[in-house]
PDB file of C-alpha atoms in Angstrom:
ATOM      1  CA  MET A   1     -14.665 -23.877   2.340  1.00  0.00           C
ATOM      2  CA  LEU A   2     -14.134 -20.083   1.754  1.00  0.00           C
ATOM      3  CA  VAL A   3     -11.547 -19.705  -0.918  1.00  0.00           C
ATOM      4  CA  PRO A   4      -9.723 -16.092  -1.041  1.00  0.00           C
ATOM      5  CA  ARG A   5     -10.181 -14.488  -4.371  1.00  0.00           C
ATOM      6  CA  LEU A   6      -7.094 -12.783  -5.928  1.00  0.00           C
ATOM      7  CA  SER A   7      -6.978  -9.231  -6.857  1.00  0.00           C
ATOM      8  CA  GLY A   8      -5.193  -6.665  -8.517  1.00  0.00           C
ATOM      9  CA  SER A   9      -1.846  -7.510 -10.001  1.00  0.00           C
ATOM     10  CA  ASP A  10      -2.459 -11.090  -8.414  1.00  0.00           C
ATOM     11  CA  LEU A  11      -4.731 -11.450 -11.435  1.00  0.00           C
ATOM     12  CA  ALA A  12      -2.323 -10.585 -14.173  1.00  0.00           C
ATOM     13  CA  GLY A  13      -1.959 -13.364 -16.751  1.00  0.00           C
ATOM     14  CA  THR A  14       1.441 -14.887 -17.534  1.00  0.00           C
ATOM     15  CA  ALA A  15       1.030 -15.781 -21.141  1.00  0.00           C
ATOM     16  CA  GLN A  16       3.808 -14.077 -23.166  1.00  0.00           C
ATOM     17  CA  GLU A  17       2.776 -14.019 -26.544  1.00  0.00           C
ATOM     18  CA  GLN A  18       2.055 -10.778 -28.224  1.00  0.00           C
ATOM     19  CA  VAL A  19      -1.603  -9.580 -28.110  1.00  0.00           C
ATOM     20  CA  ILE A  20      -2.839  -8.262 -31.485  1.00  0.00           C
ATOM     21  CA  SER A  21      -5.498  -6.185 -32.606  1.00  0.00           C
ATOM     22  CA  VAL A  22      -7.561  -7.505 -35.267  1.00  0.00           C
ATOM     23  CA  ASP A  23     -10.118  -5.742 -37.576  1.00  0.00           C
ATOM     24  CA  SER A  24     -13.906  -6.503 -37.432  1.00  0.00           C
ATOM     25  CA  SER A  25     -14.079  -8.984 -40.231  1.00  0.00           C
ATOM     26  CA  THR A  26     -11.216 -11.003 -38.785  1.00  0.00           C
ATOM     27  CA  ARG A  27     -12.887 -11.004 -35.375  1.00  0.00           C
ATOM     28  CA  THR A  28     -16.246 -12.036 -36.783  1.00  0.00           C
ATOM     29  CA  ALA A  29     -14.466 -14.965 -38.499  1.00  0.00           C
ATOM     30  CA  LEU A  30     -12.663 -16.053 -35.311  1.00  0.00           C
ATOM     31  CA  MET A  31     -15.850 -16.177 -33.281  1.00  0.00           C
ATOM     32  CA  ASP A  32     -17.735 -17.824 -36.007  1.00  0.00           C
ATOM     33  CA  ALA A  33     -15.129 -20.479 -36.043  1.00  0.00           C
ATOM     34  CA  ALA A  34     -15.233 -20.679 -32.182  1.00  0.00           C
ATOM     35  CA  ASP A  35     -19.044 -20.847 -32.130  1.00  0.00           C
ATOM     36  CA  HIS A  36     -19.170 -23.494 -34.809  1.00  0.00           C
ATOM     37  CA  PHE A  37     -16.550 -25.580 -33.072  1.00  0.00           C
ATOM     38  CA  LEU A  38     -17.892 -25.398 -29.695  1.00  0.00           C
ATOM     39  CA  GLU A  39     -21.470 -26.108 -30.903  1.00  0.00           C
ATOM     40  CA  THR A  40     -20.511 -29.158 -33.015  1.00  0.00           C
ATOM     41  CA  ASP A  41     -17.362 -30.739 -31.314  1.00  0.00           C
ATOM     42  CA  PRO A  42     -18.605 -34.200 -30.591  1.00  0.00           C
ATOM     43  CA  ALA A  43     -16.219 -34.397 -27.404  1.00  0.00           C
ATOM     44  CA  ARG A  44     -18.130 -31.615 -25.955  1.00  0.00           C
ATOM     45  CA  SER A  45     -21.585 -32.991 -26.628  1.00  0.00           C
ATOM     46  CA  GLU A  46     -21.417 -36.621 -26.479  1.00  0.00           C
ATOM     47  CA  TYR A  47     -21.888 -36.847 -22.706  1.00  0.00           C
ATOM     48  CA  GLY A  48     -25.099 -34.523 -22.929  1.00  0.00           C
ATOM     49  CA  TYR A  49     -28.029 -35.418 -20.882  1.00  0.00           C
ATOM     50  CA  LEU A  50     -30.590 -34.852 -23.564  1.00  0.00           C
ATOM     51  CA  VAL A  51     -28.403 -36.353 -26.284  1.00  0.00           C
ATOM     52  CA  ASN A  52     -28.221 -39.508 -24.142  1.00  0.00           C
ATOM     53  CA  GLU A  53     -31.691 -39.666 -22.330  1.00  0.00           C
ATOM     54  CA  LYS A  54     -34.043 -37.775 -24.750  1.00  0.00           C
ATOM     55  CA  PRO A  55     -32.594 -38.339 -28.312  1.00  0.00           C
ATOM     56  CA  ALA A  56     -35.894 -38.170 -29.709  1.00  0.00           C
ATOM     57  CA  LEU A  57     -35.982 -34.161 -29.088  1.00  0.00           C
ATOM     58  CA  HIS A  58     -33.243 -33.956 -31.289  1.00  0.00           C
ATOM     59  CA  PRO A  59     -31.294 -31.709 -28.926  1.00  0.00           C
ATOM     60  CA  ARG A  60     -28.270 -29.412 -30.187  1.00  0.00           C
ATOM     61  CA  MET A  61     -25.653 -27.364 -28.379  1.00  0.00           C
ATOM     62  CA  PHE A  62     -25.927 -23.417 -28.545  1.00  0.00           C
ATOM     63  CA  CYS A  63     -22.915 -21.196 -27.333  1.00  0.00           C
ATOM     64  CA  HIS A  64     -22.268 -17.764 -27.006  1.00  0.00           C
ATOM     65  CA  GLU A  65     -18.750 -16.346 -26.729  1.00  0.00           C
ATOM     66  CA  ASP A  66     -17.170 -13.149 -25.357  1.00  0.00           C
ATOM     67  CA  LEU A  67     -13.654 -12.389 -27.048  1.00  0.00           C
ATOM     68  CA  ILE A  68     -11.161 -11.535 -24.461  1.00  0.00           C
ATOM     69  CA  GLU A  69      -7.836 -11.352 -26.519  1.00  0.00           C
ATOM     70  CA  VAL A  70      -6.065 -12.489 -29.686  1.00  0.00           C
ATOM     71  CA  ARG A  71      -2.542 -13.516 -29.562  1.00  0.00           C
ATOM     72  CA  ARG A  72       0.108 -14.387 -32.269  1.00  0.00           C
ATOM     73  CA  LYS A  73       1.794 -17.499 -32.101  1.00  0.00           C
ATOM     74  CA  ASP A  74       2.830 -18.034 -35.794  1.00  0.00           C
ATOM     75  CA  PRO A  75       1.615 -19.426 -37.807  1.00  0.00           C
ATOM     76  CA  GLN A  76      -1.363 -19.663 -35.359  1.00  0.00           C
ATOM     77  CA  LEU A  77      -3.526 -17.288 -33.433  1.00  0.00           C
ATOM     78  CA  LEU A  78      -4.495 -17.872 -29.819  1.00  0.00           C
ATOM     79  CA  VAL A  79      -8.021 -16.876 -29.114  1.00  0.00           C
ATOM     80  CA  GLY A  80      -8.906 -16.318 -25.566  1.00  0.00           C
ATOM     81  CA  LEU A  81     -12.390 -16.073 -24.901  1.00  0.00           C
ATOM     82  CA  ILE A  82     -15.355 -16.640 -22.199  1.00  0.00           C
ATOM     83  CA  ALA A  83     -17.786 -19.340 -23.589  1.00  0.00           C
ATOM     84  CA  TRP A  84     -21.190 -20.465 -22.086  1.00  0.00           C
ATOM     85  CA  CYS A  85     -23.002 -23.438 -23.901  1.00  0.00           C
ATOM     86  CA  GLU A  86     -26.098 -25.103 -23.249  1.00  0.00           C
ATOM     87  CA  GLU A  87     -27.589 -28.239 -24.616  1.00  0.00           C
ATOM     88  CA  LEU A  88     -31.261 -27.464 -25.595  1.00  0.00           C
ATOM     89  CA  ALA A  89     -34.289 -28.999 -27.470  1.00  0.00           C
ATOM     90  CA  ARG A  90     -37.964 -27.998 -28.381  1.00  0.00           C
ATOM     91  CA  SER A  91     -40.716 -30.243 -26.688  1.00  0.00           C
ATOM     92  CA  GLY A  92     -44.087 -28.880 -27.737  1.00  0.00           C
ATOM     93  CA  HIS A  93     -44.157 -25.054 -26.736  1.00  0.00           C
ATOM     94  CA  THR A  94     -41.176 -25.279 -24.320  1.00  0.00           C
ATOM     95  CA  LEU A  95     -37.341 -24.975 -24.372  1.00  0.00           C
ATOM     96  CA  VAL A  96     -35.811 -27.785 -22.608  1.00  0.00           C
ATOM     97  CA  VAL A  97     -32.592 -27.487 -21.186  1.00  0.00           C
ATOM     98  CA  GLY A  98     -29.961 -30.519 -20.712  1.00  0.00           C
ATOM     99  CA  THR A  99     -26.234 -30.257 -20.033  1.00  0.00           C
ATOM    100  CA  GLY A 100     -24.213 -26.892 -20.012  1.00  0.00           C
ATOM    101  CA  TYR A 101     -20.838 -25.481 -19.373  1.00  0.00           C
ATOM    102  CA  GLY A 102     -18.899 -22.272 -19.317  1.00  0.00           C
ATOM    103  CA  GLY A 103     -15.811 -20.426 -18.620  1.00  0.00           C
ATOM    104  CA  PRO A 104     -12.656 -19.405 -20.041  1.00  0.00           C
ATOM    105  CA  LEU A 105     -11.069 -21.204 -23.111  1.00  0.00           C
ATOM    106  CA  LEU A 106      -7.863 -20.522 -25.342  1.00  0.00           C
ATOM    107  CA  LEU A 107      -8.567 -21.795 -28.633  1.00  0.00           C
ATOM    108  CA  THR A 108      -5.527 -22.410 -30.808  1.00  0.00           C
ATOM    109  CA  MET A 109      -6.657 -21.677 -34.630  1.00  0.00           C
ATOM    110  CA  GLN A 110      -4.928 -21.518 -38.051  1.00  0.00           C
ATOM    111  CA  SER A 111      -6.104 -20.003 -41.280  1.00  0.00           C
ATOM    112  CA  VAL A 112      -6.692 -23.053 -43.572  1.00  0.00           C
ATOM    113  CA  ASN A 113      -7.733 -21.971 -47.194  1.00  0.00           C
ATOM    114  CA  GLY A 114      -9.069 -18.523 -45.893  1.00  0.00           C
ATOM    115  CA  ARG A 115     -11.136 -20.050 -42.982  1.00  0.00           C
ATOM    116  CA  PHE A 116     -10.146 -20.113 -39.438  1.00  0.00           C
ATOM    117  CA  ILE A 117     -10.038 -23.668 -37.818  1.00  0.00           C
ATOM    118  CA  VAL A 118      -9.776 -24.723 -34.304  1.00  0.00           C
ATOM    119  CA  GLN A 119      -6.899 -26.873 -33.829  1.00  0.00           C
ATOM    120  CA  HIS A 120      -6.870 -27.323 -29.972  1.00  0.00           C
ATOM    121  CA  VAL A 121      -8.698 -25.957 -26.884  1.00  0.00           C
ATOM    122  CA  ASP A 122      -7.072 -25.301 -23.562  1.00  0.00           C
ATOM    123  CA  GLU A 123      -9.232 -24.988 -20.302  1.00  0.00           C
ATOM    124  CA  PRO A 124      -8.576 -24.040 -16.919  1.00  0.00           C
ATOM    125  CA  THR A 125      -7.566 -27.207 -14.864  1.00  0.00           C
ATOM    126  CA  ASP A 126      -7.767 -26.118 -11.396  1.00  0.00           C
ATOM    127  CA  GLY A 127     -10.790 -25.516  -9.187  1.00  0.00           C
ATOM    128  CA  ALA A 128     -11.879 -22.545  -6.977  1.00  0.00           C
ATOM    129  CA  GLY A 129     -12.516 -19.913  -9.817  1.00  0.00           C
ATOM    130  CA  TYR A 130      -9.822 -21.159 -11.940  1.00  0.00           C
ATOM    131  CA  GLU A 131      -7.471 -18.196 -11.251  1.00  0.00           C
ATOM    132  CA  SER A 132      -4.151 -20.269 -11.228  1.00  0.00           C
ATOM    133  CA  SER A 133      -4.534 -21.735 -14.755  1.00  0.00           C
ATOM    134  CA  THR A 134      -6.744 -18.971 -16.132  1.00  0.00           C
ATOM    135  CA  ARG A 135      -3.775 -16.663 -15.439  1.00  0.00           C
ATOM    136  CA  ALA A 136      -1.443 -19.132 -17.500  1.00  0.00           C
ATOM    137  CA  LEU A 137      -3.836 -19.026 -20.670  1.00  0.00           C
ATOM    138  CA  PHE A 138      -4.148 -15.433 -20.744  1.00  0.00           C
ATOM    139  CA  SER A 139      -2.030 -12.190 -21.094  1.00  0.00           C
ATOM    140  CA  PRO A 140      -1.275  -9.881 -18.273  1.00  0.00           C
ATOM    141  CA  GLU A 141      -4.230  -7.695 -19.269  1.00  0.00           C
ATOM    142  CA  GLY A 142      -6.420 -10.584 -20.507  1.00  0.00           C
ATOM    143  CA  ALA A 143      -6.737 -12.792 -17.263  1.00  0.00           C
ATOM    144  CA  PRO A 144      -8.301 -10.195 -15.059  1.00  0.00           C
ATOM    145  CA  ARG A 145     -10.800  -9.506 -17.615  1.00  0.00           C
ATOM    146  CA  ALA A 146     -11.284 -13.393 -18.165  1.00  0.00           C
ATOM    147  CA  ILE A 147     -11.664 -14.079 -14.473  1.00  0.00           C
ATOM    148  CA  GLY A 148     -14.035 -10.971 -14.098  1.00  0.00           C
ATOM    149  CA  LEU A 149     -16.279 -12.440 -16.883  1.00  0.00           C
ATOM    150  CA  GLU A 150     -16.341 -15.810 -15.550  1.00  0.00           C
ATOM    151  CA  GLY A 151     -19.511 -15.086 -13.473  1.00  0.00           C
ATOM    152  CA  ALA A 152     -21.378 -13.697 -16.423  1.00  0.00           C
ATOM    153  CA  GLY A 153     -23.183 -17.182 -17.311  1.00  0.00           C
ATOM    154  CA  SER A 154     -26.630 -15.888 -16.523  1.00  0.00           C
ATOM    155  CA  ASP A 155     -26.341 -12.957 -19.158  1.00  0.00           C
ATOM    156  CA  LEU A 156     -24.796 -15.254 -21.721  1.00  0.00           C
ATOM    157  CA  GLU A 157     -27.729 -17.795 -20.907  1.00  0.00           C
ATOM    158  CA  LYS A 158     -30.325 -15.342 -21.960  1.00  0.00           C
ATOM    159  CA  GLU A 159     -28.737 -14.652 -25.227  1.00  0.00           C
ATOM    160  CA  ILE A 160     -28.267 -18.492 -25.875  1.00  0.00           C
ATOM    161  CA  TYR A 161     -32.227 -19.089 -24.933  1.00  0.00           C
ATOM    162  CA  ALA A 162     -33.048 -16.458 -27.306  1.00  0.00           C
ATOM    163  CA  GLU A 163     -31.099 -17.637 -30.251  1.00  0.00           C
ATOM    164  CA  ALA A 164     -32.629 -21.403 -29.560  1.00  0.00           C
ATOM    165  CA  ARG A 165     -35.941 -20.095 -29.193  1.00  0.00           C
ATOM    166  CA  ARG A 166     -35.687 -18.543 -32.815  1.00  0.00           C
ATOM    167  CA  THR A 167     -33.906 -21.428 -34.128  1.00  0.00           C
ATOM    168  CA  PHE A 168     -36.863 -24.072 -32.789  1.00  0.00           C
ATOM    169  CA  GLY A 169     -39.416 -21.610 -34.044  1.00  0.00           C
ATOM    170  CA  LEU A 170     -40.721 -20.919 -30.439  1.00  0.00           C
ATOM    171  CA  PRO A 171     -42.073 -17.502 -29.046  1.00  0.00           C
ATOM    172  CA  GLN A 172     -39.470 -15.372 -27.231  1.00  0.00           C
ATOM    173  CA  ASP A 173     -41.463 -15.806 -24.177  1.00  0.00           C
ATOM    174  CA  ALA A 174     -41.402 -19.821 -24.350  1.00  0.00           C
ATOM    175  CA  GLU A 175     -40.958 -21.396 -21.091  1.00  0.00           C
ATOM    176  CA  VAL A 176     -37.660 -22.949 -20.179  1.00  0.00           C
ATOM    177  CA  VAL A 177     -38.029 -26.189 -18.396  1.00  0.00           C
ATOM    178  CA  SER A 178     -35.096 -28.748 -17.141  1.00  0.00           C
TER     179      SER A 178
END
């Protein structure tokens, strides 16, 4: 079944909170908090293939995120991003791929004792490219970017594999197997 893609103003987001600029140190802190949460949240990894079928490999989740926007909803920040996560493990001289996911996310964060903590995650709920609910999660300017970056998984996947190879002590050209 072919699903028509929205274009132009049809992609504009509907979230009304004010988009804010953040300095580089705040951006780094927000992205570090997002990465840590997505890589360690048990609810996101408990159903992974490797963790359930090959636990002896000691798999772990690796994620890469691209920031779309930050909005203020006092006292919290709404952090809109594109995430790509892969469950990976080392087996001998190869990198083994398990379960993965990716797409637009809206993380509600709050500063607690000088550190950002993820309090809630909203994800698109509809299918066919998630345009409708992605538009609801992002600002008028952020939604088109989020929808446009949704297909960037293969680029993010390469970065994740490079990080996993470094973490597991594998050469950068180590074979990736399913």
